[in-house]
mmCIF file of C-alpha atoms in Angstrom:
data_model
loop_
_atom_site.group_PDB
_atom_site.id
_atom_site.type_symbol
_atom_site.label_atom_id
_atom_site.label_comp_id
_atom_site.label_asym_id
_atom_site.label_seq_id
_atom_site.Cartn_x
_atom_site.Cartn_y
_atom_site.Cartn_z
ATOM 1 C CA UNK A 258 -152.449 -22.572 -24.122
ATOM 2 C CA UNK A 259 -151.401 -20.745 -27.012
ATOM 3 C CA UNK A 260 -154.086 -17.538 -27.449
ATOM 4 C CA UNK A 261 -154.690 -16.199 -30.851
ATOM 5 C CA UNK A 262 -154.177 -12.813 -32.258
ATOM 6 C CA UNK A 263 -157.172 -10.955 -32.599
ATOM 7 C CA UNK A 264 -157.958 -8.144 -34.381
ATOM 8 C CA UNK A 265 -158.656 -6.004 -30.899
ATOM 9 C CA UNK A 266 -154.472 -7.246 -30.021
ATOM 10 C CA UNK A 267 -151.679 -5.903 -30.962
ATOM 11 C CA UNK A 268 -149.127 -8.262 -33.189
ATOM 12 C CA UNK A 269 -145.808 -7.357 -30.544
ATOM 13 C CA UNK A 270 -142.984 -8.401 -31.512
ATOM 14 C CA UNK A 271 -139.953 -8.976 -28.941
ATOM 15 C CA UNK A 272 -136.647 -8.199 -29.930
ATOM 16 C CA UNK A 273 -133.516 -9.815 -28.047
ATOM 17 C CA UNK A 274 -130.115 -8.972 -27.766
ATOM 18 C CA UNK A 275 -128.011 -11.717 -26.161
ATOM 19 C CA UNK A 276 -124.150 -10.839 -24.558
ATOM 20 C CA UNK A 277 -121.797 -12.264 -22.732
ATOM 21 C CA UNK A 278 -122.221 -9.620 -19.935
ATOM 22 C CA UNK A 279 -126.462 -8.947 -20.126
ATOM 23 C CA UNK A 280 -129.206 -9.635 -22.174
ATOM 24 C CA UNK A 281 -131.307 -6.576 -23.029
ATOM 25 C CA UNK A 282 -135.263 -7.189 -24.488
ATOM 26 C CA UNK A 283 -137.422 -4.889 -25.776
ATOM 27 C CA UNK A 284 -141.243 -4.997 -27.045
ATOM 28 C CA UNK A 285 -142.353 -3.486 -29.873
ATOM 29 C CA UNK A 286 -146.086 -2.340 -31.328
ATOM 30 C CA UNK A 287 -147.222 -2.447 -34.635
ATOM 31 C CA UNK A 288 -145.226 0.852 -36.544
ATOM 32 C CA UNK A 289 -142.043 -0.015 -34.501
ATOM 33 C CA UNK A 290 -143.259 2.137 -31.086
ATOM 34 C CA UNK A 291 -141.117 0.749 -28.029
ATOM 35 C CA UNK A 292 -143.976 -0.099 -25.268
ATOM 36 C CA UNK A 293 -141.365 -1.696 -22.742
ATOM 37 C CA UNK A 294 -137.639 -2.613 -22.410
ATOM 38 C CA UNK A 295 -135.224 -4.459 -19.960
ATOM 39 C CA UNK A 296 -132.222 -6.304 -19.024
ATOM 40 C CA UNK A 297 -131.621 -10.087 -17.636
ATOM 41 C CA UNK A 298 -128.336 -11.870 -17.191
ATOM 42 C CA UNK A 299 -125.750 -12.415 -20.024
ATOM 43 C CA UNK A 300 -125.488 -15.824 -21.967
ATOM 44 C CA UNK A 301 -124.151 -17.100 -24.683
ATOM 45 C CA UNK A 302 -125.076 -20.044 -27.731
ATOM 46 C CA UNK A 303 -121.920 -21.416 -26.694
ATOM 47 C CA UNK A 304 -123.458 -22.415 -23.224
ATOM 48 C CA UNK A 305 -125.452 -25.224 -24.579
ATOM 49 C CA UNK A 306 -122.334 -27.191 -25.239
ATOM 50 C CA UNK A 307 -122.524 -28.033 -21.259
ATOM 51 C CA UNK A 308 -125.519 -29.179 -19.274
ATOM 52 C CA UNK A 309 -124.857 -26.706 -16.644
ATOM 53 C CA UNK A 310 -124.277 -24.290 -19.418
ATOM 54 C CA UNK A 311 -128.059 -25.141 -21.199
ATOM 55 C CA UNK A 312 -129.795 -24.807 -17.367
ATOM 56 C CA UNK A 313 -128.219 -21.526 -16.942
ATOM 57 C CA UNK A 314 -129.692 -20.453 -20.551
ATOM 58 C CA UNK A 315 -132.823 -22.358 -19.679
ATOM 59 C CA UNK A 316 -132.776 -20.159 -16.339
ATOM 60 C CA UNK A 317 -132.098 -16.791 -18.122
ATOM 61 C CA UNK A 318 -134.813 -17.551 -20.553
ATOM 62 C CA UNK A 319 -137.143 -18.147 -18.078
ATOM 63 C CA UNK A 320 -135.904 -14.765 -16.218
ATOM 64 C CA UNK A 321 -136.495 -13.271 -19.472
ATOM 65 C CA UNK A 322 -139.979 -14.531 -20.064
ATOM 66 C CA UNK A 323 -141.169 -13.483 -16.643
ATOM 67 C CA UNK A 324 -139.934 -9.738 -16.847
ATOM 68 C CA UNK A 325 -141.525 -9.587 -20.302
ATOM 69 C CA UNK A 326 -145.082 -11.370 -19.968
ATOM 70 C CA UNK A 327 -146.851 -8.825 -17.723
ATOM 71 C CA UNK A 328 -146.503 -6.326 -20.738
ATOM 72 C CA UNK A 329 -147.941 -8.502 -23.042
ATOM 73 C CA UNK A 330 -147.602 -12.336 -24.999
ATOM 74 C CA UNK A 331 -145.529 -11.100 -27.805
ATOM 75 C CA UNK A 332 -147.073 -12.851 -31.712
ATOM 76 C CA UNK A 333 -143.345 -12.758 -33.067
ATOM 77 C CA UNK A 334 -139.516 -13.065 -31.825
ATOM 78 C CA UNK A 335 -136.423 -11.887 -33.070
ATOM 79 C CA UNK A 336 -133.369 -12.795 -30.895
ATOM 80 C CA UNK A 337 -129.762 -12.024 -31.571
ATOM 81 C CA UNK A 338 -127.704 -14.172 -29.764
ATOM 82 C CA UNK A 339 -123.517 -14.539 -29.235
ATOM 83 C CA UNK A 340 -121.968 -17.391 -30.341
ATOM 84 C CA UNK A 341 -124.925 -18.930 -32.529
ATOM 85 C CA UNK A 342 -124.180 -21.179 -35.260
ATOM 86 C CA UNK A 343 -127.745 -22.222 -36.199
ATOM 87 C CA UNK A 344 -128.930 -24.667 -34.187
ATOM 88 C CA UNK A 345 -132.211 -22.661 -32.860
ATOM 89 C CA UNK A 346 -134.731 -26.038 -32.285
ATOM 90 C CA UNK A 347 -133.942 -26.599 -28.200
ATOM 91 C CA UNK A 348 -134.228 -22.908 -27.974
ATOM 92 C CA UNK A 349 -137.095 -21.902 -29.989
ATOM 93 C CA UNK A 350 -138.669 -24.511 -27.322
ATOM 94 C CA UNK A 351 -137.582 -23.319 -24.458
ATOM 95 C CA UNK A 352 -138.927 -19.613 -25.822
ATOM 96 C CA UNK A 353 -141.835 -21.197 -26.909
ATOM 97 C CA UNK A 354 -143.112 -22.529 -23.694
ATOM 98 C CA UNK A 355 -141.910 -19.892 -21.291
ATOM 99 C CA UNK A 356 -143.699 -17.139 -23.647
ATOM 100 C CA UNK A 357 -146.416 -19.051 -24.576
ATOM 101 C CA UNK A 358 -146.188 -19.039 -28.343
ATOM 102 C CA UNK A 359 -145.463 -21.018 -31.564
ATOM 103 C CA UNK A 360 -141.841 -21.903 -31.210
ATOM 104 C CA UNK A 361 -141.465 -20.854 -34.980
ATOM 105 C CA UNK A 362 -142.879 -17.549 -34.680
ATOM 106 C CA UNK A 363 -139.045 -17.220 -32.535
ATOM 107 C CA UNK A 364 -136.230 -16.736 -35.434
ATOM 108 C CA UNK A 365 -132.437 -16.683 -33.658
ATOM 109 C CA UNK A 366 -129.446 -15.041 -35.566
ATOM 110 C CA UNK A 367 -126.228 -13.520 -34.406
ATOM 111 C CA UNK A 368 -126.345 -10.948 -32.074
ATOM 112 C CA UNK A 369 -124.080 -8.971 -34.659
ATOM 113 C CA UNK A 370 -126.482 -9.441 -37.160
ATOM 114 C CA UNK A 371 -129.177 -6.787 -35.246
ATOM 115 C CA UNK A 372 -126.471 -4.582 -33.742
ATOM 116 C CA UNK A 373 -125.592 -3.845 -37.515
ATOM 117 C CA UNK A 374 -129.227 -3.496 -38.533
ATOM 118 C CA UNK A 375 -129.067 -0.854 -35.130
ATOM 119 C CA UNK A 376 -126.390 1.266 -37.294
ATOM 120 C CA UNK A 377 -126.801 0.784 -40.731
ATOM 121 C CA UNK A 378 -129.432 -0.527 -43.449
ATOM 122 C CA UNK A 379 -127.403 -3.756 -45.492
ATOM 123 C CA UNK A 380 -124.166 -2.190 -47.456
ATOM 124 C CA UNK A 381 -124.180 0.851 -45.976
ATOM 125 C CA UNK A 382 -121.544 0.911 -43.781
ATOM 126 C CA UNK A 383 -119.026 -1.226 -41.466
ATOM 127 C CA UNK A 384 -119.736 -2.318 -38.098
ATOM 128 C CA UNK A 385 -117.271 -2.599 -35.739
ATOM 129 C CA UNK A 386 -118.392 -3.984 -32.133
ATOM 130 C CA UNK A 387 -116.520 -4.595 -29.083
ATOM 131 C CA UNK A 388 -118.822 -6.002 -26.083
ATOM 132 C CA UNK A 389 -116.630 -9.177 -24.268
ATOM 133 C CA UNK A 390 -115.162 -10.006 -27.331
ATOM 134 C CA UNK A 391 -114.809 -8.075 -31.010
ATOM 135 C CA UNK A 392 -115.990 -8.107 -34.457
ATOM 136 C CA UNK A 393 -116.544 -5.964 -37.747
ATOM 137 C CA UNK A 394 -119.834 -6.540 -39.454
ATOM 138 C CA UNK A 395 -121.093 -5.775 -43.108
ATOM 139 C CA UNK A 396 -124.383 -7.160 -44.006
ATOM 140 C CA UNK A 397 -124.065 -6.339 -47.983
ATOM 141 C CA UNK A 398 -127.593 -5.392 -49.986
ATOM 142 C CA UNK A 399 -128.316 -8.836 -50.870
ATOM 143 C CA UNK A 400 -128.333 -9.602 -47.230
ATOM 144 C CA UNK A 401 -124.952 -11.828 -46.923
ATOM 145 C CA UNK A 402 -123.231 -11.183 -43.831
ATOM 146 C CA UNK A 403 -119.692 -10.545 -43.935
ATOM 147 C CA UNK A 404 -117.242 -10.551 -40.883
ATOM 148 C CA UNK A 405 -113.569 -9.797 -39.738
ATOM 149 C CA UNK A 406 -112.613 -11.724 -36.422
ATOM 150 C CA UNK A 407 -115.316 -12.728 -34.421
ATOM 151 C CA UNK A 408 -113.575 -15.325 -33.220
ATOM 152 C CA UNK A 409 -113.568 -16.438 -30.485
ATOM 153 C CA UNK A 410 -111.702 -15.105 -26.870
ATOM 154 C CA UNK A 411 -109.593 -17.815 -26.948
ATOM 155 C CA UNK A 412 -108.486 -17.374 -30.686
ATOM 156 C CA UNK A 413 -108.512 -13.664 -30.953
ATOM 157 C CA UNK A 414 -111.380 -10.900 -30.136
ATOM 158 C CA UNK A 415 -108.731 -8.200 -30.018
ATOM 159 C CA UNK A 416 -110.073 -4.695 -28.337
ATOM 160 C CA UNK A 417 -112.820 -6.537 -26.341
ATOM 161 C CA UNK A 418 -113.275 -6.809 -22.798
ATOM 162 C CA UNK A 419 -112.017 -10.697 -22.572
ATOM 163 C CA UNK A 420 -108.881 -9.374 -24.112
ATOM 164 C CA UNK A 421 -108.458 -5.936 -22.212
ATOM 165 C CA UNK A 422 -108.519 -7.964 -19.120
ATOM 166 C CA UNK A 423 -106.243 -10.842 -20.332
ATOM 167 C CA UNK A 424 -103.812 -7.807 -21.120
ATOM 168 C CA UNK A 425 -103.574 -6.468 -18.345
ATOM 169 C CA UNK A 426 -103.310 -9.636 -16.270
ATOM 170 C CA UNK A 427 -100.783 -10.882 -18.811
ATOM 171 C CA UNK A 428 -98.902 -7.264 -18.074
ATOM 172 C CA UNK A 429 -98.874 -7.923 -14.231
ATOM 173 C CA UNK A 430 -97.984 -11.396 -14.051
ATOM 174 C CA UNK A 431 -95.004 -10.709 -16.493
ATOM 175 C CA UNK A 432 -93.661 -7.996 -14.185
ATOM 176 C CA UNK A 433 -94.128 -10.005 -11.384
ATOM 177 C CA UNK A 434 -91.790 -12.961 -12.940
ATOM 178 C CA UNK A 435 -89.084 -10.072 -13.146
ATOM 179 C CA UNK A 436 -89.704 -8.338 -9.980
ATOM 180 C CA UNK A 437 -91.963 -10.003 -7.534
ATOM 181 C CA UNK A 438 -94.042 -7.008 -5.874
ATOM 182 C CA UNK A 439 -94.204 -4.456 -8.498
ATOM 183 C CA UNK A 440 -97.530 -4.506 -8.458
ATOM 184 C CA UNK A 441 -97.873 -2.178 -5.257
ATOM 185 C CA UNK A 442 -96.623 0.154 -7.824
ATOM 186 C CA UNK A 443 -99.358 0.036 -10.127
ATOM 187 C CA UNK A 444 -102.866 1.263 -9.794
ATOM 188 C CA UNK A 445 -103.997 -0.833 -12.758
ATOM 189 C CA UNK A 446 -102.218 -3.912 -10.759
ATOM 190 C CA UNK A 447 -103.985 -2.555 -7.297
ATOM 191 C CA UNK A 448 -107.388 -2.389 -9.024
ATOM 192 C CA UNK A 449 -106.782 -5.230 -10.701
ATOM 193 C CA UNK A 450 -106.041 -7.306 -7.798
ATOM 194 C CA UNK A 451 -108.697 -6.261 -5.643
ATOM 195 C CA UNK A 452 -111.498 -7.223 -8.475
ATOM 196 C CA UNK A 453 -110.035 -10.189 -8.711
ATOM 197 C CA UNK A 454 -110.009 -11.087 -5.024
ATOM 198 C CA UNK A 455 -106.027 -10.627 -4.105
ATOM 199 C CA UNK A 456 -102.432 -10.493 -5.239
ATOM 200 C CA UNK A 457 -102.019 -14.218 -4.861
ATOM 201 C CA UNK A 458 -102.098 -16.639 -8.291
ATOM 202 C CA UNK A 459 -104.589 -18.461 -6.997
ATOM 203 C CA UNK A 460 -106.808 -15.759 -7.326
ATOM 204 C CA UNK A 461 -106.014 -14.743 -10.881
ATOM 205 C CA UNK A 462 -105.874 -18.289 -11.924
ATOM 206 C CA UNK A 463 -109.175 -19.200 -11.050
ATOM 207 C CA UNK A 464 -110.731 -15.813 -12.151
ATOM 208 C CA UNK A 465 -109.248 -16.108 -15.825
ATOM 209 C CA UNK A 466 -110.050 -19.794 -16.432
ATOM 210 C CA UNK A 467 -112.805 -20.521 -13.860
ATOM 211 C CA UNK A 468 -115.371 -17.965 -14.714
ATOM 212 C CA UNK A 469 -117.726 -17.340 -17.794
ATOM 213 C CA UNK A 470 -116.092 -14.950 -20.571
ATOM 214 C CA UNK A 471 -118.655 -11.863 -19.513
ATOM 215 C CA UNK A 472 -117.588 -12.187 -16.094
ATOM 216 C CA UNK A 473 -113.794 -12.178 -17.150
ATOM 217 C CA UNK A 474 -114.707 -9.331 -19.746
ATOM 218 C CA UNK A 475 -116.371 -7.263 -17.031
ATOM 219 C CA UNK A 476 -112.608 -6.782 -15.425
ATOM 220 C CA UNK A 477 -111.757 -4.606 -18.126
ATOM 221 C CA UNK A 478 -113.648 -1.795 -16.034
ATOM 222 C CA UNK A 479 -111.116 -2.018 -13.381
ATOM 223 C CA UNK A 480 -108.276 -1.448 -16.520
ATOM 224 C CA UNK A 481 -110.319 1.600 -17.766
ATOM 225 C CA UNK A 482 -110.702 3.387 -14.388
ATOM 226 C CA UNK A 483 -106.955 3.461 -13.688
ATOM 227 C CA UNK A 484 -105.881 4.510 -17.437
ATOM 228 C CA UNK A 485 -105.558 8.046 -16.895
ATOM 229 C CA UNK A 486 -102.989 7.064 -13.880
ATOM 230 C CA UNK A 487 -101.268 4.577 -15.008
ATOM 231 C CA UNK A 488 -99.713 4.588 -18.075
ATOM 232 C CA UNK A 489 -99.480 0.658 -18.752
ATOM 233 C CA UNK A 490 -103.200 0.590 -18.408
ATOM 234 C CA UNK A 491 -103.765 3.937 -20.988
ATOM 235 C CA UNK A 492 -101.443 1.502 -23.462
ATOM 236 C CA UNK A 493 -103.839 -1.176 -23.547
ATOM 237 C CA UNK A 494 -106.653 0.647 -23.981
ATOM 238 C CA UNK A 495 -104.952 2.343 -26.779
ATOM 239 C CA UNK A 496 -104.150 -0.855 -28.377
ATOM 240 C CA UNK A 497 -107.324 -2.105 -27.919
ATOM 241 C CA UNK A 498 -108.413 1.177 -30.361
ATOM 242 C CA UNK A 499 -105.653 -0.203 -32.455
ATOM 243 C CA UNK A 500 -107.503 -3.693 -33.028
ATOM 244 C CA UNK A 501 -110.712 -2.495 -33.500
ATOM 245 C CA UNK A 502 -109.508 -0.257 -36.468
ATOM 246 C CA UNK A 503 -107.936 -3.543 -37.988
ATOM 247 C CA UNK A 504 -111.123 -5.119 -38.390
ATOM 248 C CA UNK A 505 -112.920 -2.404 -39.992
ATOM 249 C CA UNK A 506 -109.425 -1.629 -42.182
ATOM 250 C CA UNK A 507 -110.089 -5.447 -43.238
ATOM 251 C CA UNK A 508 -113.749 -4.822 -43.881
ATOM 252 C CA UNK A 509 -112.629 -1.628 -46.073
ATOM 253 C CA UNK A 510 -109.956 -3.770 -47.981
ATOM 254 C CA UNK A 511 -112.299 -6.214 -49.381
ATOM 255 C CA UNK A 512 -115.721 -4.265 -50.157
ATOM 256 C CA UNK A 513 -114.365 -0.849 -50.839
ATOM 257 C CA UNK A 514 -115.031 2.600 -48.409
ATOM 258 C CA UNK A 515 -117.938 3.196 -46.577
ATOM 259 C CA UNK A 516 -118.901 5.218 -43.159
ATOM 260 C CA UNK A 517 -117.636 3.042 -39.888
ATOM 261 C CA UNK A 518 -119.226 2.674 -36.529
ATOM 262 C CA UNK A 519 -118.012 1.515 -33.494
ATOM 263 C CA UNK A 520 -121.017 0.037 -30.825
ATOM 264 C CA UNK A 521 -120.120 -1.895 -27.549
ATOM 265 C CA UNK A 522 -119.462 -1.472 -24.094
ATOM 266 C CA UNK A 523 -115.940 -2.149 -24.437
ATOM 267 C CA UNK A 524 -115.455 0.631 -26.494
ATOM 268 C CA UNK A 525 -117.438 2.980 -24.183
ATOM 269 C CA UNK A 526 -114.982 2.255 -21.466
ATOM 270 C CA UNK A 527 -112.041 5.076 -22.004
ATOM 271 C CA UNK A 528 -112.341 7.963 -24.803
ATOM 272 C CA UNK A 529 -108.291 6.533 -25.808
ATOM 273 C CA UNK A 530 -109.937 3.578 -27.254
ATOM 274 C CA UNK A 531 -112.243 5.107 -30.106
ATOM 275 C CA UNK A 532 -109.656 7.857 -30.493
ATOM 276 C CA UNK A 533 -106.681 5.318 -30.907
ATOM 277 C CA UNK A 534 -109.011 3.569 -33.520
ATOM 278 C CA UNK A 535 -110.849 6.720 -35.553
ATOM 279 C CA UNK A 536 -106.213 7.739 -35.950
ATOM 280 C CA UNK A 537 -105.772 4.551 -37.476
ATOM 281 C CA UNK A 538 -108.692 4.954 -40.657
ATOM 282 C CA UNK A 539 -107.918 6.320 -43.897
ATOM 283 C CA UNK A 540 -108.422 10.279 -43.796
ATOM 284 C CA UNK A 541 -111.760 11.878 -44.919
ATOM 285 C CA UNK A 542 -113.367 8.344 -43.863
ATOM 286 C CA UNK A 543 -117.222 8.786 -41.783
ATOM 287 C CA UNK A 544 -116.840 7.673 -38.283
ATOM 288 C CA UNK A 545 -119.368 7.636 -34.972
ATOM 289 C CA UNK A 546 -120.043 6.237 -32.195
ATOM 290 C CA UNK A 547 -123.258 4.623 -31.867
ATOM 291 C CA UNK A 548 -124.550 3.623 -28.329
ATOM 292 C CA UNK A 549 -126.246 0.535 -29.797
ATOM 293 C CA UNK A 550 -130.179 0.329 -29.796
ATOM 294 C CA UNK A 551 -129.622 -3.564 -31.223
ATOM 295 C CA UNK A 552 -132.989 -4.554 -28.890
ATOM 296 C CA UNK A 553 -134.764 -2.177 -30.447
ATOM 297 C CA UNK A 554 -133.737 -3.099 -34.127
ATOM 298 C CA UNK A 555 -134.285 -6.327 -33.150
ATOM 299 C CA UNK A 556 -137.883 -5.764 -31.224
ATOM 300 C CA UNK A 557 -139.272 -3.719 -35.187
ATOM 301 C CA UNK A 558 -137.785 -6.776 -37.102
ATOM 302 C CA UNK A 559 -139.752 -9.700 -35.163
ATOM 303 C CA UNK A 560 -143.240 -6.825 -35.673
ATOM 304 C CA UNK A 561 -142.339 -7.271 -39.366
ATOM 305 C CA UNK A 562 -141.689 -10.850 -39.489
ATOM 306 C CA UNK A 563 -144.814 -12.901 -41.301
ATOM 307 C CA UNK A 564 -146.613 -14.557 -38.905
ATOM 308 C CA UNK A 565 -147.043 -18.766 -39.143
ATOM 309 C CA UNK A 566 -150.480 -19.539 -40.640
ATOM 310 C CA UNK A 567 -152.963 -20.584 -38.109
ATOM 311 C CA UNK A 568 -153.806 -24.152 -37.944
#
C-alpha cells in the first residue's frame, strides 16, 4: 500500500542514471542533501524491444528498488535512462510497484538530459559524453534539447566504448587477413584476446555480436591499458579524442561559442583521449573535465518535481 507523505517525512526524491555499463541511484532530502547513493547493473530503453530484454530491465529495477528501500520510500522519481524515446507507461509501473509509489510521481527522460543538468544550467555550455556510446548535449534556456550524434553503436557513437572496442577488433582482424599471427606482436591484440576469451574468431565473433553493447563497450579497458605500449592502441584512443571534439565543434557551429565539457567513462580511460579532443577546439575556448554527478542532478530534480494531488 501506497503510504502518504506526512508532514513528520521527508519528500525524497530518487534520482537515476541509467547506462549501458551500470546504473547509479541516488536519494535526495528536501534542499538537495545526498542521504544515500549506489550502483546496480547497466540497461538500456532499448531492452524492452525483446522479452528477455524487458525481464532483464524488470530484474534491474527490482535490484534497484531493493538497494534503495531500506533508506527510505522515495515521494518523487527522476530517471535518466539510455536509449529512451518516450514511452515511460510499462516502466513507470514496474517503478511504481517495486518502490511502492504513484507510478506518475516517476518522470523518465534521457540519461543525457541529467548528465547535462550535472555540468551546466540550460544554454550554458556544450556537453559532450562518451559512456558505451557518444553524444554532445545543449539543453538551450527555453529548455529544448539539442544533440550531435547520439546515435546509435551501430550507426555511429564515435569516441565511445562500443566503438573503441570495435576499433581495435576491426585493427586486429585486418592484420590478421594480411598476416595471420601478428597478433603475438601486439599487446593491444594480447589483451584484447584474452578479454575476449582467445585468438580464435569464434571468440571475437560471438563477443562483438552476441553480447549487450555495455558488455562490448567495457572491452575498451583492455585498449586503454595497453596504449602507452602499443602504438596502434594510443591511435585509437587518440581518434576517439578526435570524435568527441566533432560533436561539440557541431554543437559550436550551430548555437554559437560556449564553455565545453567532456563527462563519461570512456573518456576517463587514457589522458590521449581528452587531450586529442581539447587540440581539436577553437583556441581561447573553456574546457573541463567533469566526473559526472548525473545521479545526483537527477536525485535534486525529482525533490523539486510537484508532487500528484492526493486522491
Amino acid at each position: 500500500m501506497i503510504q502518504p507523505e506526512s508532514p513528520s517525512t521527508p519528500a525524497l526524491g530518487l534520482g537515476i542514471d541509467a547506462g549501458g555499463t551500470q546504473t547509479r541511484w541516488a536519494l535526495a532530502a528536501p534542499g538537495g542533501g545526498i542521504l544515500a547513493e549506489g550502483k546496480v547493473a547497466g540497461l538500456s530503453a532499448l531492452q524492452m524491444g525483446t522479452p528477455h530484454g524487458r525481464e532483464t530491465v524488470h530484474a534491474t529495477f527490482a535490484e534497484l528498488a531493493a538497494t534503495v528501500l531500506p533508506h527510505g520510500v522515495p515521494a518523487r522519481v527522476q530517471a535518466g535512462l539510455t536509449g529512451f524515446g518516450g514511452d515511460s507507461e510499462q516502466l513507470q509501473r514496474w517503478l511504481a510497484e517495486l518502490l511502492h509509489m504513484e507510478a506518475a510521481d516517476i518522470h523518465f527522460c534521457s540519461d543525457m538530459e541529467i548528465a547535462y543538468r550535472a555540468s551546466f544550467a540550460p544554454g550554458e555550455g556544450y556537453l559532450v559524453y562518451a559512456g558505451t556510446g557518444s553524444i554532445g548535449a545543449f539543453i538551450d534556456r527555453d529548455g529544448t534539447f539539442h544533440r550531435a550524434g547520439g546515435r546509435g553503436v551501430v550507426l555511429d557513437d564515435g569516441g565511445g566504448g562500443f566503438w573503441i572496442a570495435k576499433e581495435a577488433l576491426r585493427h586486429i582482424w585486418r592484420l590478421e587477413d594480411e598476416r595471420p599471427g601478428a597478433w603475438r606482436a601486439s599487446k593491444m591484440a594480447q589483451a584484447v584476446f584474452d578479454y575476449v576469451g582467445g585468438d580464435d574468431w569464434a571468440y571475437s565473433r560471438q563477443f562483438i555480436y552476441g553480447q549487450e553493447r555495455g558488455a562490448v563497450g567495457k572491452l575498451a579497458l583492455a585498449v586503454a591499458a595497453t596504449a602507452d605500449q602499443d602504438p596502434a592502441a594510443g591511435a585509437i584512443l587518440r581518434n576517439a579524442g578526435r570524435e568527441l571534439a566533432r560533436l561539440a565543434r557541431a554543437l559550436i557551429s550551430r548555437f554559437g561559442p560556449r564553455p565545453v565539457a567532456v563527462s563519461g567513462r570512456a573518456a576517463e580511460l587514457h589522458p590521449s583521449i581528452v587531450a586529442a579532443m581539447r587540440d581539436l577546439l577553437p583556441a581561447g575556448l573553456e574546457f573541463s573535465q567533469t566526473s559526472g554527478g548525473a545521479h545526483y542532478a537527477a536525485a535534486r530534480m525529482a525533490v523539486e518535481l510537484p508532487s500528484t494531488p492526493a486522491a
